GROMACS .gro file of N, CA and C in nm:
model
  354
    1HIS      N    1  -0.092   0.530  -2.481
    1HIS     CA    2  -0.002   0.581  -2.401
    1HIS      C    3  -0.048   0.615  -2.275
    2VAL      N    4  -0.040   0.568  -2.174
    2VAL     CA    5  -0.085   0.627  -2.056
    2VAL      C    6   0.005   0.726  -1.988
    3GLN      N    7  -0.065   0.805  -1.924
    3GLN     CA    8  -0.002   0.927  -1.862
    3GLN      C    9  -0.069   0.946  -1.711
    4LEU      N   10   0.038   0.958  -1.626
    4LEU     CA   11  -0.020   0.979  -1.495
    4LEU      C   12   0.036   1.109  -1.411
    5VAL      N   13  -0.056   1.179  -1.386
    5VAL     CA   14  -0.001   1.301  -1.305
    5VAL      C   15  -0.066   1.342  -1.162
    6GLU      N   16   0.044   1.322  -1.089
    6GLU     CA   17   0.014   1.322  -0.938
    6GLU      C   18   0.006   1.489  -0.888
    7SER      N   19  -0.071   1.506  -0.774
    7SER     CA   20  -0.068   1.638  -0.704
    7SER      C   21  -0.089   1.589  -0.547
    8GLY      N   22  -0.092   1.726  -0.488
    8GLY     CA   23  -0.122   1.716  -0.335
    8GLY      C   24  -0.010   1.700  -0.256
    9GLY      N   25   0.121   1.676  -0.294
    9GLY     CA   26   0.229   1.679  -0.211
    9GLY      C   27   0.256   1.806  -0.160
   10ASP      N   28   0.299   1.810  -0.026
   10ASP     CA   29   0.325   1.936   0.048
   10ASP      C   30   0.410   1.902   0.173
   11SER      N   31   0.440   2.007   0.242
   11SER     CA   32   0.526   2.003   0.369
   11SER      C   33   0.439   1.998   0.481
   12VAL      N   34   0.427   1.920   0.569
   12VAL     CA   35   0.347   1.910   0.673
   12VAL      C   36   0.414   1.879   0.805
   13GLN      N   37   0.358   1.921   0.913
   13GLN     CA   38   0.384   1.887   1.057
   13GLN      C   39   0.363   1.739   1.100
   14THR      N   40   0.449   1.696   1.179
   14THR     CA   41   0.420   1.553   1.228
   14THR      C   42   0.289   1.560   1.288
   15GLY      N   43   0.193   1.438   1.239
   15GLY     CA   44   0.068   1.427   1.284
   15GLY      C   45  -0.044   1.480   1.195
   16GLY      N   46   0.005   1.562   1.096
   16GLY     CA   47  -0.071   1.628   1.003
   16GLY      C   48  -0.136   1.511   0.901
   17SER      N   49  -0.217   1.559   0.803
   17SER     CA   50  -0.282   1.492   0.705
   17SER      C   51  -0.241   1.543   0.576
   18LEU      N   52  -0.266   1.459   0.449
   18LEU     CA   53  -0.262   1.505   0.317
   18LEU      C   54  -0.334   1.421   0.240
   19ARG      N   55  -0.376   1.468   0.135
   19ARG     CA   56  -0.461   1.369   0.027
   19ARG      C   57  -0.389   1.403  -0.115
   20LEU      N   58  -0.322   1.286  -0.156
   20LEU     CA   59  -0.257   1.282  -0.290
   20LEU      C   60  -0.366   1.253  -0.402
   21ALA      N   61  -0.355   1.309  -0.522
   21ALA     CA   62  -0.460   1.258  -0.620
   21ALA      C   63  -0.356   1.230  -0.742
   22CYS      N   64  -0.416   1.153  -0.807
   22CYS     CA   65  -0.348   1.112  -0.945
   22CYS      C   66  -0.447   1.096  -1.048
   23THR      N   67  -0.433   1.167  -1.162
   23THR     CA   68  -0.513   1.170  -1.280
   23THR      C   69  -0.447   1.071  -1.402
   24ALA      N   70  -0.525   0.971  -1.415
   24ALA     CA   71  -0.461   0.870  -1.522
   24ALA      C   72  -0.547   0.876  -1.651
   25THR      N   73  -0.474   0.896  -1.737
   25THR     CA   74  -0.515   0.911  -1.897
   25THR      C   75  -0.455   0.810  -1.999
   26GLY      N   76  -0.539   0.788  -2.100
   26GLY     CA   77  -0.470   0.694  -2.187
   26GLY      C   78  -0.570   0.577  -2.237
   27ARG      N   79  -0.537   0.515  -2.344
   27ARG     CA   80  -0.632   0.416  -2.406
   27ARG      C   81  -0.640   0.299  -2.311
   28TYR      N   82  -0.745   0.261  -2.275
   28TYR     CA   83  -0.773   0.149  -2.185
   28TYR      C   84  -0.742   0.166  -2.052
   29ILE      N   85  -0.729   0.281  -2.009
   29ILE     CA   86  -0.685   0.302  -1.870
   29ILE      C   87  -0.780   0.238  -1.774
   30ASN      N   88  -0.923   0.229  -1.801
   30ASN     CA   89  -0.997   0.188  -1.724
   30ASN      C   90  -0.997   0.031  -1.695
   31MET      N   91  -0.904  -0.018  -1.770
   31MET     CA   92  -0.873  -0.184  -1.757
   31MET      C   93  -0.724  -0.188  -1.692
   32HIS      N   94  -0.693  -0.071  -1.637
   32HIS     CA   95  -0.553  -0.096  -1.553
   32HIS      C   96  -0.595  -0.083  -1.406
   33CYS      N   97  -0.508  -0.140  -1.320
   33CYS     CA   98  -0.492  -0.118  -1.189
   33CYS      C   99  -0.428   0.026  -1.163
   34LEU      N  100  -0.427   0.070  -1.071
   34LEU     CA  101  -0.353   0.181  -1.028
   34LEU      C  102  -0.312   0.185  -0.879
   35GLY      N  103  -0.202   0.251  -0.857
   35GLY     CA  104  -0.143   0.238  -0.720
   35GLY      C  105  -0.051   0.353  -0.695
   36TRP      N  106  -0.003   0.357  -0.572
   36TRP     CA  107   0.093   0.435  -0.513
   36TRP      C  108   0.209   0.375  -0.469
   37ALA      N  109   0.340   0.428  -0.496
   37ALA     CA  110   0.454   0.391  -0.428
   37ALA      C  111   0.541   0.516  -0.382
   38ARG      N  112   0.614   0.498  -0.303
   38ARG     CA  113   0.703   0.585  -0.239
   38ARG      C  114   0.887   0.556  -0.255
   39GLN      N  115   0.936   0.660  -0.248
   39GLN     CA  116   1.084   0.654  -0.248
   39GLN      C  117   1.134   0.776  -0.158
   40ALA      N  118   1.209   0.727  -0.070
   40ALA     CA  119   1.285   0.817   0.035
   40ALA      C  120   1.418   0.821  -0.025
   41PRO      N  121   1.490   0.927   0.000
   41PRO     CA  122   1.645   0.937  -0.034
   41PRO      C  123   1.699   0.836   0.009
   42GLU      N  124   1.804   0.769  -0.075
   42GLU     CA  125   1.879   0.646  -0.060
   42GLU      C  126   1.820   0.540  -0.021
   43LYS      N  127   1.659   0.536  -0.054
   43LYS     CA  128   1.595   0.414  -0.022
   43LYS      C  129   1.545   0.347  -0.128
   44GLU      N  130   1.512   0.217  -0.145
   44GLU     CA  131   1.431   0.164  -0.264
   44GLU      C  132   1.298   0.200  -0.263
   45ARG      N  133   1.239   0.213  -0.392
   45ARG     CA  134   1.093   0.231  -0.387
   45ARG      C  135   1.027   0.140  -0.329
   46GLU      N  136   0.915   0.163  -0.271
   46GLU     CA  137   0.813   0.062  -0.195
   46GLU      C  138   0.675   0.080  -0.237
   47TRP      N  139   0.603  -0.022  -0.235
   47TRP     CA  140   0.464   0.001  -0.257
   47TRP      C  141   0.406   0.042  -0.144
   48VAL      N  142   0.288   0.113  -0.171
   48VAL     CA  143   0.218   0.191  -0.028
   48VAL      C  144   0.048   0.141  -0.061
   49ALA      N  145   0.004   0.131  -0.172
   49ALA     CA  146  -0.133   0.095  -0.191
   49ALA      C  147  -0.184   0.112  -0.323
   50ALA      N  148  -0.268   0.003  -0.345
   50ALA     CA  149  -0.339   0.003  -0.502
   50ALA      C  150  -0.478  -0.044  -0.493
   51VAL      N  151  -0.533  -0.001  -0.619
   51VAL     CA  152  -0.666  -0.057  -0.656
   51VAL      C  153  -0.676  -0.115  -0.771
   52ASP      N  154  -0.748  -0.215  -0.774
   52ASP     CA  155  -0.769  -0.279  -0.924
   52ASP      C  156  -0.887  -0.241  -0.992
   53ILE      N  157  -0.923  -0.283  -1.111
   53ILE     CA  158  -1.036  -0.242  -1.194
   53ILE      C  159  -1.176  -0.276  -1.116
   54ASP      N  160  -1.172  -0.366  -1.035
   54ASP     CA  161  -1.301  -0.397  -0.953
   54ASP      C  162  -1.298  -0.335  -0.815
   55SER      N  163  -1.210  -0.232  -0.775
   55SER     CA  164  -1.225  -0.156  -0.667
   55SER      C  165  -1.172  -0.234  -0.548
   56ASN      N  166  -1.085  -0.348  -0.564
   56ASN     CA  167  -1.020  -0.414  -0.450
   56ASN      C  168  -0.909  -0.340  -0.440
   57THR      N  169  -0.872  -0.342  -0.303
   57THR     CA  170  -0.761  -0.264  -0.260
   57THR      C  171  -0.654  -0.328  -0.201
   58GLY      N  172  -0.536  -0.288  -0.194
   58GLY     CA  173  -0.425  -0.341  -0.121
   58GLY      C  174  -0.351  -0.234  -0.059
   59VAL      N  175  -0.315  -0.229   0.069
   59VAL     CA  176  -0.250  -0.130   0.134
   59VAL      C  177  -0.137  -0.198   0.218
   60ALA      N  178  -0.008  -0.139   0.212
   60ALA     CA  179   0.094  -0.180   0.286
   60ALA      C  180   0.075  -0.199   0.434
   61ASP      N  181   0.105  -0.307   0.510
   61ASP     CA  182   0.108  -0.343   0.635
   61ASP      C  183   0.167  -0.195   0.728
   62SER      N  184   0.247  -0.150   0.670
   62SER     CA  185   0.357  -0.036   0.732
   62SER      C  186   0.260   0.072   0.761
   63VAL      N  187   0.149   0.099   0.664
   63VAL     CA  188   0.063   0.208   0.660
   63VAL      C  189  -0.091   0.195   0.655
   64LYS      N  190  -0.123   0.073   0.699
   64LYS     CA  191  -0.252   0.054   0.673
   64LYS      C  192  -0.354   0.117   0.757
   65ASP      N  193  -0.294   0.138   0.893
   65ASP     CA  194  -0.362   0.207   0.995
   65ASP      C  195  -0.384   0.354   0.974
   66ARG      N  196  -0.296   0.413   0.881
   66ARG     CA  197  -0.311   0.562   0.873
   66ARG      C  198  -0.333   0.627   0.737
   67PHE      N  199  -0.314   0.543   0.615
   67PHE     CA  200  -0.341   0.567   0.479
   67PHE      C  201  -0.466   0.491   0.443
   68ALA      N  202  -0.544   0.540   0.344
   68ALA     CA  203  -0.643   0.488   0.282
   68ALA      C  204  -0.631   0.528   0.108
   69VAL      N  205  -0.683   0.432   0.036
   69VAL     CA  206  -0.668   0.443  -0.112
   69VAL      C  207  -0.797   0.451  -0.176
   70SER      N  208  -0.819   0.513  -0.278
   70SER     CA  209  -0.965   0.489  -0.351
   70SER      C  210  -0.938   0.546  -0.475
   71ARG      N  211  -1.037   0.503  -0.554
   71ARG     CA  212  -1.022   0.517  -0.703
   71ARG      C  213  -1.184   0.576  -0.742
   72HIS      N  214  -1.191   0.667  -0.806
   72HIS     CA  215  -1.298   0.699  -0.877
   72HIS      C  216  -1.288   0.719  -1.025
   73GLY      N  217  -1.323   0.641  -1.102
   73GLY     CA  218  -1.297   0.637  -1.265
   73GLY      C  219  -1.157   0.625  -1.273
   74ASN      N  220  -1.104   0.720  -1.334
   74ASN     CA  221  -0.963   0.707  -1.356
   74ASN      C  222  -0.869   0.818  -1.288
   75ASP      N  223  -0.940   0.847  -1.185
   75ASP     CA  224  -0.860   0.914  -1.065
   75ASP      C  225  -0.825   0.847  -0.947
   76LEU      N  226  -0.728   0.858  -0.903
   76LEU     CA  227  -0.674   0.767  -0.768
   76LEU      C  228  -0.637   0.858  -0.664
   77TYR      N  229  -0.666   0.826  -0.536
   77TYR     CA  230  -0.655   0.898  -0.426
   77TYR      C  231  -0.572   0.836  -0.314
   78LEU      N  232  -0.495   0.892  -0.224
   78LEU     CA  233  -0.423   0.839  -0.122
   78LEU      C  234  -0.470   0.941  -0.013
   79GLN      N  235  -0.529   0.920   0.080
   79GLN     CA  236  -0.551   0.983   0.207
   79GLN      C  237  -0.460   0.927   0.308
   80MET      N  238  -0.382   1.044   0.368
   80MET     CA  239  -0.276   1.009   0.454
   80MET      C  240  -0.296   1.083   0.566
   81THR      N  241  -0.308   1.009   0.678
   81THR     CA  242  -0.317   1.060   0.835
   81THR      C  243  -0.225   1.051   0.917
   82SER      N  244  -0.199   1.083   1.021
   82SER     CA  245  -0.101   1.084   1.126
   82SER      C  246   0.044   1.082   1.061
   83LEU      N  247   0.083   1.173   0.971
   83LEU     CA  248   0.179   1.162   0.908
   83LEU      C  249   0.319   1.160   1.003
   84GLN      N  250   0.413   1.106   0.971
   84GLN     CA  251   0.540   1.095   1.037
   84GLN      C  252   0.665   1.116   0.947
   85PRO      N  253   0.758   1.165   1.015
   85PRO     CA  254   0.899   1.189   0.946
   85PRO      C  255   0.927   1.067   0.854
   86ASP      N  256   0.914   0.949   0.916
   86ASP     CA  257   0.937   0.847   0.818
   86ASP      C  258   0.868   0.847   0.705
   87ASP      N  259   0.741   0.913   0.690
   87ASP     CA  260   0.655   0.909   0.548
   87ASP      C  261   0.728   1.020   0.447
   88THR      N  262   0.814   1.104   0.488
   88THR     CA  263   0.877   1.176   0.389
   88THR      C  264   0.952   1.102   0.259
   89ALA      N  265   0.878   1.134   0.131
   89ALA     CA  266   0.941   1.052   0.043
   89ALA      C  267   0.870   1.130  -0.095
   90MET      N  268   0.913   1.077  -0.224
   90MET     CA  269   0.861   1.110  -0.343
   90MET      C  270   0.748   1.008  -0.344
   91TYR      N  271   0.623   1.050  -0.367
   91TYR     CA  272   0.516   0.961  -0.405
   91TYR      C  273   0.495   0.948  -0.562
   92TYR      N  274   0.492   0.822  -0.584
   92TYR     CA  275   0.453   0.807  -0.724
   92TYR      C  276   0.322   0.720  -0.752
   93CYS      N  277   0.252   0.773  -0.866
   93CYS     CA  278   0.144   0.697  -0.911
   93CYS      C  279   0.174   0.602  -1.030
   94ALA      N  280   0.135   0.493  -1.027
   94ALA     CA  281   0.155   0.362  -1.112
   94ALA      C  282   0.035   0.328  -1.175
   95ALA      N  283   0.032   0.264  -1.289
   95ALA     CA  284  -0.065   0.191  -1.376
   95ALA      C  285  -0.023   0.069  -1.414
   96GLY      N  286  -0.118  -0.016  -1.424
   96GLY     CA  287  -0.050  -0.150  -1.477
   96GLY      C  288  -0.165  -0.242  -1.520
   97ARG      N  289  -0.137  -0.346  -1.589
   97ARG     CA  290  -0.231  -0.440  -1.644
   97ARG      C  291  -0.252  -0.579  -1.572
   98LYS      N  292  -0.173  -0.588  -1.468
   98LYS     CA  293  -0.178  -0.700  -1.400
   98LYS      C  294  -0.186  -0.661  -1.238
   99TRP      N  295  -0.268  -0.746  -1.179
   99TRP     CA  296  -0.293  -0.737  -1.027
   99TRP      C  297  -0.258  -0.873  -0.978
  100GLU      N  298  -0.147  -0.869  -0.892
  100GLU     CA  299  -0.094  -0.999  -0.821
  100GLU      C  300  -0.087  -0.957  -0.674
  101GLY      N  301  -0.136  -1.063  -0.618
  101GLY     CA  302  -0.111  -1.044  -0.459
  101GLY      C  303  -0.147  -0.900  -0.385
  102SER      N  304  -0.259  -0.845  -0.435
  102SER     CA  305  -0.302  -0.712  -0.394
  102SER      C  306  -0.205  -0.619  -0.429
  103HIS      N  307  -0.126  -0.625  -0.536
  103HIS     CA  308  -0.035  -0.524  -0.589
  103HIS      C  309  -0.063  -0.501  -0.727
  104CYS      N  310  -0.048  -0.393  -0.763
  104CYS     CA  311  -0.049  -0.353  -0.907
  104CYS      C  312   0.071  -0.380  -0.962
  105VAL      N  313   0.113  -0.448  -1.072
  105VAL     CA  314   0.210  -0.472  -1.131
  105VAL      C  315   0.234  -0.340  -1.244
  106PRO      N  316   0.337  -0.246  -1.219
  106PRO     CA  317   0.339  -0.129  -1.279
  106PRO      C  318   0.401  -0.126  -1.442
  107ASP      N  319   0.310  -0.068  -1.515
  107ASP     CA  320   0.372  -0.052  -1.649
  107ASP      C  321   0.412   0.108  -1.683
  108ASN      N  322   0.360   0.179  -1.611
  108ASN     CA  323   0.378   0.318  -1.628
  108ASN      C  324   0.394   0.392  -1.482
  109TRP      N  325   0.478   0.482  -1.486
  109TRP     CA  326   0.497   0.563  -1.358
  109TRP      C  327   0.457   0.718  -1.393
  110GLY      N  328   0.412   0.784  -1.296
  110GLY     CA  329   0.401   0.936  -1.294
  110GLY      C  330   0.550   1.000  -1.252
  111GLN      N  331   0.532   1.122  -1.264
  111GLN     CA  332   0.653   1.197  -1.222
  111GLN      C  333   0.699   1.220  -1.085
  112GLY      N  334   0.578   1.202  -1.011
  112GLY     CA  335   0.600   1.212  -0.841
  112GLY      C  336   0.541   1.326  -0.782
  113THR      N  337   0.506   1.333  -0.669
  113THR     CA  338   0.472   1.426  -0.595
  113THR      C  339   0.559   1.418  -0.450
  114GLN      N  340   0.619   1.539  -0.403
  114GLN     CA  341   0.703   1.528  -0.278
  114GLN      C  342   0.613   1.554  -0.156
  115VAL      N  343   0.617   1.460  -0.053
  115VAL     CA  344   0.583   1.468   0.074
  115VAL      C  345   0.685   1.504   0.175
  116THR      N  346   0.677   1.595   0.269
  116THR     CA  347   0.789   1.597   0.339
  116THR      C  348   0.725   1.629   0.490
  117VAL      N  349   0.751   1.551   0.595
  117VAL     CA  350   0.676   1.575   0.713
  117VAL      C  351   0.807   1.606   0.802
  118SER      N  352   0.790   1.707   0.897
  118SER     CA  353   0.896   1.760   0.980
  118SER      C  354   0.826   1.788   1.121
   0.00000   0.00000   0.00000
């Protein structure tokens, strides 16, 4: 059973930075890709970034100049810079066994951490 716990969400001003963290635990978690998705109010969940088991990464075009994803063992990070109000969302950590097109196909989700930019 995979468990994902996010942290690091906060309220920041426009132009600020945040670093989100996700700790993944569970059997065979080292064989899973990990990623971040976000969901703003009344919008669909969208992929942000992901890392596979070989440390290959994928970052959404909309944020690739400002966000960076990294993985250290079973810990996943999302470094966000130059934050904008449009980045306001709940950010979710995900784990999956399949990597497709620089995306991690999710099997499990965390509870999310809120990022608010004003």
